[in-house]
XYZ file of C-alpha atoms in Angstrom:
693
model
C 49.141 -116.156 95.681
C 47.721 -113.411 92.984
C 50.138 -112.387 90.357
C 48.826 -108.880 90.489
C 50.942 -106.162 89.402
C 52.686 -104.254 91.812
C 54.330 -100.594 93.196
C 57.470 -100.902 94.347
C 57.316 -98.379 97.354
C 60.587 -98.300 99.881
C 62.247 -100.367 101.860
C 61.347 -102.330 105.820
C 63.593 -101.011 107.716
C 66.295 -103.777 109.443
C 65.727 -105.600 106.579
C 67.664 -106.613 103.913
C 67.343 -107.483 100.143
C 63.207 -107.153 101.106
C 60.593 -104.657 99.402
C 57.661 -103.001 100.095
C 54.925 -103.794 97.327
C 52.229 -102.364 97.194
C 49.239 -104.437 95.262
C 46.758 -101.951 94.440
C 43.925 -104.647 93.127
C 44.021 -105.838 96.482
C 44.865 -102.990 98.189
C 47.869 -103.747 100.452
C 50.877 -103.765 101.447
C 53.243 -106.378 101.157
C 57.048 -107.334 101.754
C 58.294 -109.097 99.235
C 62.222 -110.667 98.273
C 61.735 -111.722 94.716
C 60.861 -108.084 93.209
C 61.326 -107.717 89.559
C 62.299 -104.052 88.539
C 60.300 -102.536 85.794
C 62.282 -99.898 83.417
C 59.578 -97.439 82.909
C 58.156 -93.770 84.564
C 55.441 -93.341 87.197
C 53.815 -92.183 84.714
C 53.284 -94.557 82.447
C 52.747 -96.954 84.622
C 49.736 -95.265 85.592
C 48.242 -94.607 82.252
C 48.793 -98.690 81.555
C 46.729 -99.043 84.908
C 43.866 -96.570 84.754
C 43.656 -98.191 81.065
C 43.040 -101.893 83.224
C 40.693 -100.761 85.776
C 38.803 -99.768 83.980
C 37.906 -103.283 83.050
C 34.833 -103.422 85.811
C 31.570 -105.513 85.650
C 31.615 -107.388 82.520
C 35.245 -107.594 82.086
C 37.736 -109.668 84.060
C 40.076 -108.334 86.505
C 43.615 -107.845 85.605
C 43.871 -110.379 89.103
C 41.928 -113.099 87.948
C 43.449 -112.633 83.963
C 46.375 -112.468 84.866
C 46.389 -115.935 87.302
C 44.338 -117.862 84.066
C 46.926 -117.147 81.859
C 49.577 -118.045 84.599
C 48.401 -121.038 84.675
C 48.082 -121.763 81.087
C 51.747 -120.209 81.114
C 51.231 -117.564 78.490
C 50.204 -113.907 78.806
C 50.557 -111.211 75.230
C 49.957 -108.036 76.557
C 50.172 -106.280 73.907
C 46.082 -108.253 73.731
C 44.060 -106.085 76.225
C 41.283 -108.510 78.837
C 38.779 -110.656 76.412
C 35.199 -110.795 78.222
C 34.755 -113.350 80.898
C 33.187 -113.742 84.230
C 34.720 -112.735 87.519
C 34.066 -115.658 89.128
C 37.052 -117.861 89.681
C 37.651 -120.840 87.920
C 39.000 -124.117 87.932
C 42.796 -123.964 86.243
C 43.108 -125.272 83.389
C 45.917 -128.816 82.879
C 49.048 -127.117 81.615
C 48.845 -129.232 77.840
C 45.678 -127.245 77.098
C 45.144 -125.194 74.437
C 45.955 -121.756 74.555
C 42.833 -120.100 73.972
C 42.406 -117.404 70.399
C 42.237 -113.949 72.164
C 38.521 -112.766 72.019
C 37.548 -109.000 71.088
C 38.451 -106.253 73.577
C 34.536 -105.351 75.420
C 33.529 -101.445 76.124
C 34.242 -99.780 78.560
C 31.471 -100.246 80.185
C 29.593 -97.033 82.177
C 30.197 -97.350 86.935
C 27.204 -96.179 88.945
C 29.120 -94.706 91.825
C 25.175 -95.263 93.939
C 26.439 -99.205 93.065
C 29.423 -99.563 93.105
C 32.045 -97.674 95.271
C 34.815 -95.463 93.588
C 38.210 -96.887 94.935
C 40.787 -94.358 96.726
C 44.166 -94.220 96.512
C 46.507 -92.390 98.518
C 49.894 -91.973 96.801
C 48.031 -91.750 93.438
C 46.434 -88.822 91.518
C 42.528 -88.663 91.257
C 41.629 -90.383 87.682
C 41.790 -88.068 83.861
C 38.213 -88.425 83.024
C 36.141 -87.181 80.008
C 34.021 -84.704 80.719
C 32.312 -85.056 78.037
C 30.923 -88.992 78.362
C 30.602 -90.971 81.588
C 33.140 -93.888 80.737
C 36.616 -93.808 81.716
C 38.895 -93.687 78.935
C 42.711 -93.337 79.350
C 45.525 -93.599 76.630
C 47.121 -97.062 75.328
C 50.193 -97.839 77.323
C 53.343 -96.789 74.596
C 55.075 -99.817 73.099
C 57.959 -99.183 75.698
C 55.639 -100.021 78.623
C 54.634 -103.184 77.131
C 57.893 -103.692 76.859
C 58.736 -103.286 80.009
C 55.574 -104.957 81.413
C 56.118 -108.317 79.603
C 59.495 -108.398 81.148
C 58.286 -107.549 83.943
C 55.791 -110.524 84.153
C 58.641 -113.281 82.357
C 61.260 -112.547 84.982
C 58.285 -113.146 88.165
C 57.116 -116.482 86.141
C 60.508 -117.277 86.520
C 60.966 -116.183 90.085
C 58.658 -118.816 90.582
C 59.858 -121.312 89.575
C 62.853 -121.472 91.242
C 61.178 -121.086 94.392
C 58.502 -123.838 93.156
C 61.343 -126.264 91.950
C 63.186 -126.376 95.764
C 62.375 -129.137 97.998
C 59.900 -127.467 99.496
C 56.473 -128.426 99.417
C 54.325 -126.062 101.796
C 55.629 -123.355 98.586
C 53.715 -125.693 96.358
C 51.322 -126.546 98.000
C 50.121 -122.787 99.336
C 50.839 -121.222 96.120
C 48.163 -120.526 92.472
C 49.156 -124.116 90.827
C 48.432 -125.714 94.056
C 45.364 -128.558 91.620
C 48.255 -129.001 89.435
C 51.521 -130.160 92.029
C 49.168 -131.898 93.887
C 48.367 -134.479 90.507
C 51.924 -134.323 89.804
C 52.474 -135.892 93.090
C 49.444 -138.553 92.655
C 51.006 -139.645 89.250
C 54.164 -140.877 91.447
C 52.915 -142.524 94.604
C 49.333 -143.267 93.751
C 49.382 -144.461 90.144
C 52.652 -144.930 89.768
C 54.679 -146.562 92.800
C 51.640 -148.007 94.893
C 49.122 -148.784 92.214
C 51.026 -149.367 88.649
C 54.881 -150.842 89.991
C 53.506 -151.781 93.303
C 57.079 -150.138 94.533
C 55.786 -149.320 97.659
C 53.295 -152.004 99.560
C 50.777 -150.220 102.435
C 52.247 -152.259 105.170
C 52.238 -152.714 109.061
C 55.472 -152.830 110.247
C 56.265 -157.235 112.496
C 58.342 -154.978 115.434
C 59.493 -158.957 116.401
C 61.586 -158.942 113.608
C 64.579 -156.332 112.132
C 63.430 -153.784 109.803
C 64.605 -150.534 108.867
C 62.337 -147.346 108.382
C 63.549 -143.891 107.272
C 61.710 -140.769 105.735
C 61.196 -139.381 102.494
C 61.063 -136.475 101.073
C 59.105 -134.674 98.009
C 61.324 -133.409 95.710
C 59.573 -130.567 92.280
C 60.701 -129.600 89.642
C 59.539 -127.895 87.016
C 60.639 -128.687 83.815
C 61.088 -125.743 81.347
C 60.860 -126.102 76.966
C 62.689 -122.357 76.198
C 62.722 -119.292 79.564
C 58.833 -119.138 79.066
C 57.417 -122.612 77.897
C 56.840 -124.891 80.621
C 56.946 -128.862 79.722
C 55.817 -130.469 82.776
C 55.379 -130.369 86.162
C 57.615 -133.277 88.167
C 57.202 -134.484 91.468
C 59.194 -137.062 92.714
C 59.398 -139.256 95.826
C 63.027 -140.008 96.854
C 63.838 -141.982 99.915
C 65.990 -140.285 102.877
C 69.348 -142.949 102.381
C 71.182 -140.766 104.366
C 69.148 -142.496 107.608
C 70.088 -145.962 107.054
C 72.975 -147.131 108.907
C 74.980 -149.862 106.766
C 73.954 -150.658 103.158
C 73.363 -154.506 102.419
C 74.505 -154.433 98.910
C 77.048 -153.046 96.891
C 76.765 -149.253 96.072
C 79.338 -148.108 93.584
C 77.694 -147.400 89.518
C 79.552 -146.612 87.266
C 78.772 -143.540 84.570
C 80.238 -143.561 80.795
C 84.012 -141.644 81.567
C 84.092 -138.239 79.602
C 86.473 -138.821 76.804
C 84.673 -142.055 76.084
C 82.139 -139.974 75.774
C 83.662 -137.555 73.527
C 85.580 -140.010 71.512
C 82.295 -142.553 70.621
C 80.892 -138.895 69.547
C 83.546 -138.406 66.937
C 83.713 -142.192 66.078
C 79.819 -142.164 64.995
C 80.338 -138.733 63.379
C 83.029 -139.222 60.719
C 81.542 -142.749 59.423
C 78.092 -141.275 59.618
C 76.363 -143.864 61.367
C 73.241 -143.210 62.544
C 72.205 -141.822 66.461
C 69.054 -141.471 68.677
C 69.335 -140.641 72.036
C 67.232 -143.440 74.810
C 65.730 -142.275 78.541
C 64.454 -144.900 81.041
C 61.735 -143.406 82.192
C 62.075 -143.964 86.079
C 65.034 -146.233 85.812
C 65.363 -147.023 89.508
C 62.400 -148.156 89.950
C 62.385 -151.248 88.022
C 64.798 -153.111 90.117
C 63.371 -155.217 92.735
C 64.464 -154.913 96.279
C 66.299 -157.822 97.248
C 64.306 -160.169 99.414
C 66.560 -161.419 101.166
C 67.850 -158.051 103.036
C 66.519 -156.155 106.203
C 62.407 -155.507 104.718
C 62.534 -151.379 104.806
C 59.656 -149.962 105.291
C 59.416 -145.656 104.368
C 57.125 -142.921 105.779
C 55.540 -140.383 103.446
C 56.153 -136.618 103.872
C 53.525 -134.906 105.775
C 51.707 -132.611 103.927
C 52.063 -134.670 101.075
C 50.200 -137.135 102.871
C 47.540 -134.920 103.948
C 47.457 -133.230 99.914
C 46.808 -137.218 98.699
C 43.846 -138.117 101.743
C 46.409 -140.900 102.735
C 47.446 -141.743 106.504
C 50.511 -139.766 107.470
C 50.997 -142.707 109.083
C 50.903 -145.727 107.471
C 54.020 -147.533 107.109
C 54.770 -148.608 103.231
C 56.878 -151.255 102.632
C 59.690 -150.783 99.709
C 59.872 -153.832 97.058
C 61.247 -152.238 94.089
C 64.231 -149.626 94.568
C 63.462 -145.556 95.281
C 65.225 -142.912 94.380
C 67.590 -142.099 97.280
C 68.507 -145.178 98.403
C 72.679 -145.715 97.908
C 72.308 -149.245 96.135
C 70.019 -148.141 93.842
C 72.000 -147.380 90.840
C 73.967 -150.215 90.940
C 70.518 -152.561 91.217
C 69.581 -150.376 87.909
C 72.777 -150.805 86.103
C 73.036 -154.315 86.919
C 70.253 -154.607 85.290
C 70.544 -152.971 81.886
C 74.020 -154.678 82.031
C 72.528 -157.903 82.154
C 69.737 -156.918 79.449
C 72.653 -155.916 77.188
C 74.390 -158.556 77.936
C 71.521 -161.319 77.456
C 70.949 -159.760 73.710
C 73.770 -160.302 72.617
C 76.187 -156.940 73.371
C 79.246 -157.235 74.914
C 80.608 -154.817 76.994
C 84.075 -153.304 76.210
C 86.987 -154.036 79.176
C 88.424 -149.808 78.512
C 85.239 -148.268 79.908
C 82.209 -150.910 81.993
C 79.639 -148.274 80.284
C 80.256 -148.622 77.118
C 78.510 -151.624 74.932
C 79.017 -152.866 71.817
C 77.397 -155.429 69.350
C 79.114 -156.122 65.825
C 76.977 -158.256 63.196
C 79.397 -157.215 60.513
C 82.957 -155.067 59.755
C 80.114 -152.816 58.155
C 77.349 -153.222 60.342
C 78.377 -152.131 63.626
C 75.953 -151.573 67.303
C 77.679 -148.750 69.935
C 76.129 -147.631 73.385
C 77.333 -146.251 75.969
C 75.301 -145.074 79.067
C 75.037 -142.474 81.668
C 73.078 -143.235 83.856
C 69.373 -143.634 82.578
C 70.803 -141.398 79.772
C 71.743 -143.987 76.306
C 73.418 -142.586 73.127
C 73.413 -145.649 70.350
C 75.370 -144.719 66.909
C 75.150 -147.674 64.225
C 75.030 -148.027 60.440
C 71.600 -149.037 60.051
C 68.974 -147.562 60.960
C 67.307 -151.090 61.548
C 69.576 -151.981 64.152
C 68.428 -149.071 66.311
C 64.971 -150.752 65.732
C 65.785 -153.715 66.511
C 67.604 -152.447 69.459
C 64.170 -149.459 70.801
C 62.608 -153.092 70.683
C 64.300 -155.322 72.447
C 65.094 -151.938 75.292
C 60.750 -152.411 75.742
C 60.865 -155.776 76.966
C 62.349 -155.174 80.157
C 61.761 -151.213 80.028
C 60.113 -148.209 79.792
C 61.504 -145.985 77.674
C 61.505 -143.179 75.439
C 63.313 -141.978 72.475
C 65.080 -138.719 70.749
C 65.477 -139.536 67.984
C 66.757 -136.848 66.984
C 69.023 -137.260 69.163
C 69.187 -132.932 69.351
C 70.327 -132.506 73.099
C 72.200 -135.372 76.096
C 72.827 -133.686 79.638
C 72.116 -130.709 78.873
C 73.703 -130.131 74.951
C 72.215 -129.244 72.173
C 73.048 -131.282 68.773
C 72.571 -129.357 66.029
C 73.252 -131.619 63.017
C 74.819 -129.574 59.860
C 73.921 -129.866 56.012
C 77.997 -131.478 55.802
C 77.574 -134.332 58.434
C 78.504 -131.909 61.130
C 77.440 -131.860 64.539
C 77.214 -128.490 66.557
C 77.696 -128.469 70.075
C 75.976 -125.666 72.596
C 74.742 -125.012 75.196
C 72.141 -121.901 75.326
C 70.456 -122.703 78.383
C 72.745 -122.361 81.038
C 74.624 -120.129 79.014
C 71.145 -118.077 79.216
C 70.894 -118.470 83.128
C 74.921 -117.377 83.494
C 74.389 -114.017 81.238
C 70.586 -113.779 83.308
C 73.245 -113.888 86.887
C 76.052 -111.516 86.057
C 73.899 -109.279 83.687
C 75.117 -106.003 85.203
C 78.994 -107.617 85.218
C 77.940 -107.800 81.486
C 76.639 -104.234 81.034
C 78.746 -101.945 83.222
C 82.587 -103.494 81.224
C 81.289 -104.373 77.757
C 83.436 -102.261 75.936
C 86.806 -104.827 77.759
C 89.063 -106.920 75.329
C 87.564 -109.982 74.661
C 89.381 -112.936 75.802
C 88.317 -115.170 78.910
C 92.253 -114.575 80.353
C 93.604 -112.174 79.698
C 97.144 -111.831 79.779
C 99.244 -109.516 81.918
C 96.010 -107.771 83.884
C 96.812 -105.915 86.878
C 96.245 -106.434 90.856
C 93.012 -105.310 91.610
C 90.693 -105.546 94.839
C 92.381 -108.705 97.393
C 89.351 -108.236 99.676
C 87.584 -111.972 100.026
C 84.962 -112.822 98.449
C 81.868 -115.027 98.951
C 83.709 -118.990 99.024
C 79.580 -120.191 97.805
C 78.853 -117.830 95.113
C 82.380 -118.057 94.004
C 81.832 -121.937 93.444
C 78.497 -121.406 92.193
C 78.988 -119.668 89.410
C 82.383 -121.843 88.440
C 80.202 -124.469 88.738
C 78.234 -123.071 86.019
C 81.119 -122.100 83.880
C 83.096 -125.389 84.793
C 79.503 -127.677 82.346
C 80.011 -125.411 79.656
C 83.762 -127.152 78.983
C 81.069 -130.165 76.906
C 81.282 -127.682 74.206
C 83.090 -124.290 74.967
C 86.669 -125.751 75.489
C 88.577 -122.220 74.662
C 87.578 -120.863 78.812
C 88.922 -124.169 79.854
C 92.714 -122.346 80.745
C 90.428 -119.420 82.419
C 88.958 -122.156 84.496
C 92.119 -124.335 85.322
C 93.071 -120.916 86.675
C 89.809 -120.240 88.469
C 89.250 -123.160 90.060
C 93.008 -122.938 91.852
C 91.347 -119.833 93.705
C 88.432 -121.230 94.381
C 90.105 -122.393 98.637
C 89.709 -118.331 99.190
C 88.505 -116.110 96.702
C 88.602 -112.138 96.291
C 87.374 -109.619 94.458
C 89.319 -110.143 91.603
C 89.267 -113.577 92.030
C 85.590 -112.846 90.633
C 86.296 -110.378 88.198
C 88.365 -112.834 86.224
C 85.480 -115.012 86.461
C 83.411 -112.515 84.887
C 86.300 -111.973 82.412
C 85.211 -115.313 81.235
C 81.350 -114.666 81.192
C 81.824 -111.028 78.896
C 83.726 -113.209 76.440
C 81.233 -116.229 76.530
C 78.221 -112.994 75.984
C 79.929 -111.309 72.831
C 80.745 -114.745 71.605
C 78.115 -116.547 72.483
C 77.334 -118.174 68.413
C 79.878 -119.807 68.611
C 80.216 -124.137 69.818
C 82.013 -126.791 69.623
C 81.538 -128.447 65.660
C 82.343 -132.145 65.777
C 83.520 -132.891 61.643
C 82.364 -135.767 59.357
C 85.150 -138.240 57.557
C 85.412 -139.703 53.764
C 83.416 -143.080 53.695
C 85.852 -146.224 54.786
C 88.469 -143.412 56.005
C 91.186 -144.650 58.677
C 91.094 -142.905 62.140
C 94.292 -140.394 61.862
C 94.444 -139.101 65.681
C 96.175 -136.537 65.993
C 97.072 -134.397 68.976
C 99.239 -131.427 69.793
C 100.125 -130.523 73.613
C 102.206 -127.694 75.386
C 102.936 -126.836 79.365
C 103.656 -123.410 80.820
C 106.605 -123.269 83.233
C 106.128 -121.639 86.534
C 102.887 -120.454 85.829
C 100.840 -120.207 89.042
C 101.542 -118.850 92.268
C 103.294 -122.152 93.561
C 105.964 -122.447 90.755
C 104.019 -124.977 89.413
C 103.602 -126.015 86.069
C 100.507 -125.381 83.927
C 99.873 -128.650 81.301
C 97.313 -128.712 77.736
C 96.685 -131.110 75.567
C 93.808 -131.787 72.547
C 92.877 -134.807 70.322
C 91.498 -134.939 67.302
C 90.531 -137.210 63.580
C 92.127 -135.600 61.177
C 93.523 -131.530 60.245
C 89.897 -130.034 62.521
C 88.186 -128.864 64.864
C 89.156 -131.438 67.735
C 86.810 -133.969 70.085
C 88.791 -133.926 73.332
C 89.999 -131.532 75.487
C 91.895 -130.627 78.752
C 93.454 -127.843 80.991
C 95.340 -128.658 83.644
C 96.887 -127.497 86.626
C 100.338 -129.754 87.391
C 100.641 -131.481 90.150
C 104.248 -131.452 91.074
C 107.023 -128.894 90.153
C 108.703 -128.925 87.308
C 112.451 -128.158 86.999
C 112.534 -126.169 83.655
C 110.417 -126.162 81.133
C 111.507 -129.771 79.553
C 110.521 -131.283 82.492
C 106.569 -129.303 82.783
C 106.616 -130.251 78.717
C 108.047 -134.021 79.613
C 105.359 -134.567 82.380
C 102.460 -132.647 79.903
C 103.225 -135.235 76.969
C 102.863 -138.338 79.414
C 99.793 -137.417 80.584
C 98.675 -136.787 76.846
C 100.386 -140.405 75.677
C 98.604 -141.642 78.574
C 94.693 -140.743 77.617
C 96.753 -141.692 73.407
C 96.977 -145.358 74.647
C 93.295 -145.851 76.102
C 91.792 -144.463 73.218
C 93.965 -147.006 71.090
C 92.693 -149.732 73.358
C 89.146 -148.786 73.275
C 88.646 -148.486 69.265
C 90.301 -152.107 69.609
C 87.663 -153.345 71.951
C 85.203 -151.386 68.826
C 87.010 -152.755 66.441
C 87.694 -149.316 64.676
C 91.560 -149.109 65.308
C 92.994 -145.966 65.014
C 96.068 -145.587 62.130
C 98.901 -145.764 64.190
C 100.758 -143.565 65.155
C 98.974 -141.666 67.105
C 100.768 -137.690 65.895
C 101.514 -135.351 68.265
C 102.845 -132.424 67.670
C 105.289 -130.617 70.655
C 106.854 -127.050 70.229
C 109.613 -127.521 72.376
C 112.885 -128.809 70.845
C 115.038 -129.963 73.261
C 110.951 -132.676 74.850
C 110.592 -134.534 70.955
C 114.164 -135.126 70.640
C 114.906 -136.874 74.506
C 111.541 -138.414 72.899
C 113.220 -139.693 69.948
C 116.852 -140.740 70.787
C 119.284 -140.744 74.049
C 119.812 -136.758 73.810
C 122.674 -135.294 75.624
C 120.452 -133.775 77.702
C 119.380 -137.117 79.061
C 122.247 -136.546 82.063
C 120.494 -133.140 82.869
C 117.321 -135.245 83.417
C 117.841 -138.405 85.829
C 114.958 -136.794 87.882
C 112.328 -136.949 85.677
C 113.608 -140.083 83.641
C 111.328 -142.473 84.097
C 108.352 -140.279 82.330
C 111.074 -140.038 79.114
C 111.018 -144.131 79.186
C 107.859 -144.770 78.887
C 107.412 -142.009 76.041
C 109.934 -143.953 74.270
C 109.041 -146.801 74.707
C 105.094 -146.255 72.995
C 107.665 -144.345 70.357
C 109.960 -147.341 70.109
C 106.827 -149.744 69.833
C 105.042 -147.149 67.316
C 102.210 -146.461 69.081
C 102.514 -142.636 69.328
C 105.269 -140.294 66.453
C 106.377 -136.868 68.388
C 106.439 -134.190 65.855
C 107.487 -130.624 65.676
C 104.901 -127.827 65.708
C 106.174 -124.316 65.337
C 104.068 -122.150 68.257
C 102.095 -119.673 66.408
C 100.346 -123.682 65.009
C 100.560 -125.060 67.972
C 96.111 -125.468 69.725
C 97.596 -125.969 72.566
C 98.808 -122.792 73.371
C 95.255 -121.597 74.288
C 94.641 -124.855 76.957
C 98.051 -123.568 78.899
C 98.915 -119.555 79.106
C 96.576 -116.620 78.699
C 97.284 -115.305 75.017
C 96.286 -111.343 73.168
C 92.948 -111.879 70.598
C 95.401 -111.609 67.361
C 97.619 -115.091 68.991
C 93.981 -116.569 70.686
C 91.502 -116.292 68.176
C 92.718 -118.030 65.104
C 94.261 -120.715 67.969
C 90.432 -120.847 70.019
C 88.886 -121.080 66.189
C 91.066 -124.454 65.128
C 89.789 -126.240 68.547
C 86.734 -125.463 68.632
C 86.653 -126.002 64.317
C 85.370 -123.336 63.315
C 86.532 -121.096 60.722
C 88.744 -118.395 61.999
C 86.543 -115.632 60.792
C 83.167 -116.895 62.766
C 85.168 -115.821 65.988
C 84.692 -112.270 65.668
C 82.257 -111.377 69.012
C 78.973 -110.168 68.002
């Protein structure tokens, strides 16, 4: 289709979320569901329309110009169309550089005898200057041009969203048909059939046992920014759900969030070199077992016809492809075997963490999340050796700056710190909740409001609620200050109401006002030991079912934190002390895990790990036989476990004032005066930076 500028003329009868749009350059009236509203008056639109329509004959039509520049994914509305032929030209590749804007052509006189004049009933006659036969119009105002730019950007985003789905038909009918076909050919013909021999055309031997399944083509537009396209990506996936049984093990581990956070903190603390490595076509690197039942696939019919292939042709699977239940496991086994073969050791604590200790101050740490690898080393040459070793077995790409990982932007600060942000995800959330942000932007700036009055208890759409909750949950990698609000919101996910959804929007409004913030990981001094300092807190009877809420954070040193957790307690606590002990027990388990992990990577934590607790009875029960022990028999096991770790010298429980306990923001709603300083310390930033913008 063409991306003409259209006019909204109404809504079809008996329709929902649809619009009638008139496209003057094609003289068509279409029903659309992806209409982008423009903040411009009818008069502004007319002036813009007349100006563009005057560029006829030797000047390209606006429709042709927009089509060409959508292929290049850029259009400068501040520049008028350049002179060119009216004939349709072949689409340029996405990587082609944009041409410099040409000079504005002079308006061309139109002979009404040779060219029929177009008229439309809903538009007034053109205003022409009688002294001249040229049709002239005023330039659209700046506000009009900005509105058009916003509308064009929204149209690009809407197309990207539609073309990113599994619907191949829409992609092949779009203006990017040629580019999609090239992407599909690169994936199937060049890569799978010719290069890697993953799929081999072969007729099925019906006399023997075999498996035959279908495949799907997943399409995605990878964006560098909101408006700049990186590339079109096509991936062939097997319909693994059609397999009745799988011959091999399917479990494939990924690095735990606690391991990832701790290793990143250790690398920053010791000022190690950090790089990110990605394995290209990771699941296509492993040979499908010869002793397994032969597996055949059929290509999607539309894809096969678009590539001039026989849609009835069957292909023998010789290497794993995406979608097979055991593909992830096969890749992990091959990756792990390659590292072990070259002198790396797999840790017992986490199966996705590998170490290679060449010398006390020459360490190499590698941890993986599926096909994404983070490597930290004391010396840069060790990273180069690792990349050379990996290229012997896999095809890899290297991000030497390590400026992004799993959707998190990583910014290196001058003092050696790392700031973690997720601007792309924040932008997506703000776009979806734009109306809610503008409607109540003056409300207090905290993610979870204390003593908020009851609102509308009408049931809300559960799918929409979970969609927004899921997007916000992924932000916890860089914004732990919203963890409590999201933990409370998750307890309402079964039967959400409009009030629960408004509570989620409070989190979005808080993020809007503090979108400049992010988690900062601080470095340490050279050869400084790792001092683990933790804060823990619990709230009693904080949920409607009488359960409490636990929260704690872990840090190396006195500034910031590298890992936080806020969670509803699974069992009902009978007292505030009981709730505090349960939270302290959960924290102790994570501390013991990190102590064992630090020993394996030969960067031990300086013991005991200090735990800051603001509940006096809990501090006393963890260190001595208090008189309260008689009233604590029902959770004596938890107390004895904590006391054992204290006796062994692994942890030390110290008293801290409630006003200085950072973990308060992870358990309950606080007013801004109390929330801001504690959230700043949790994020590792100065208190002044918390001011809303």
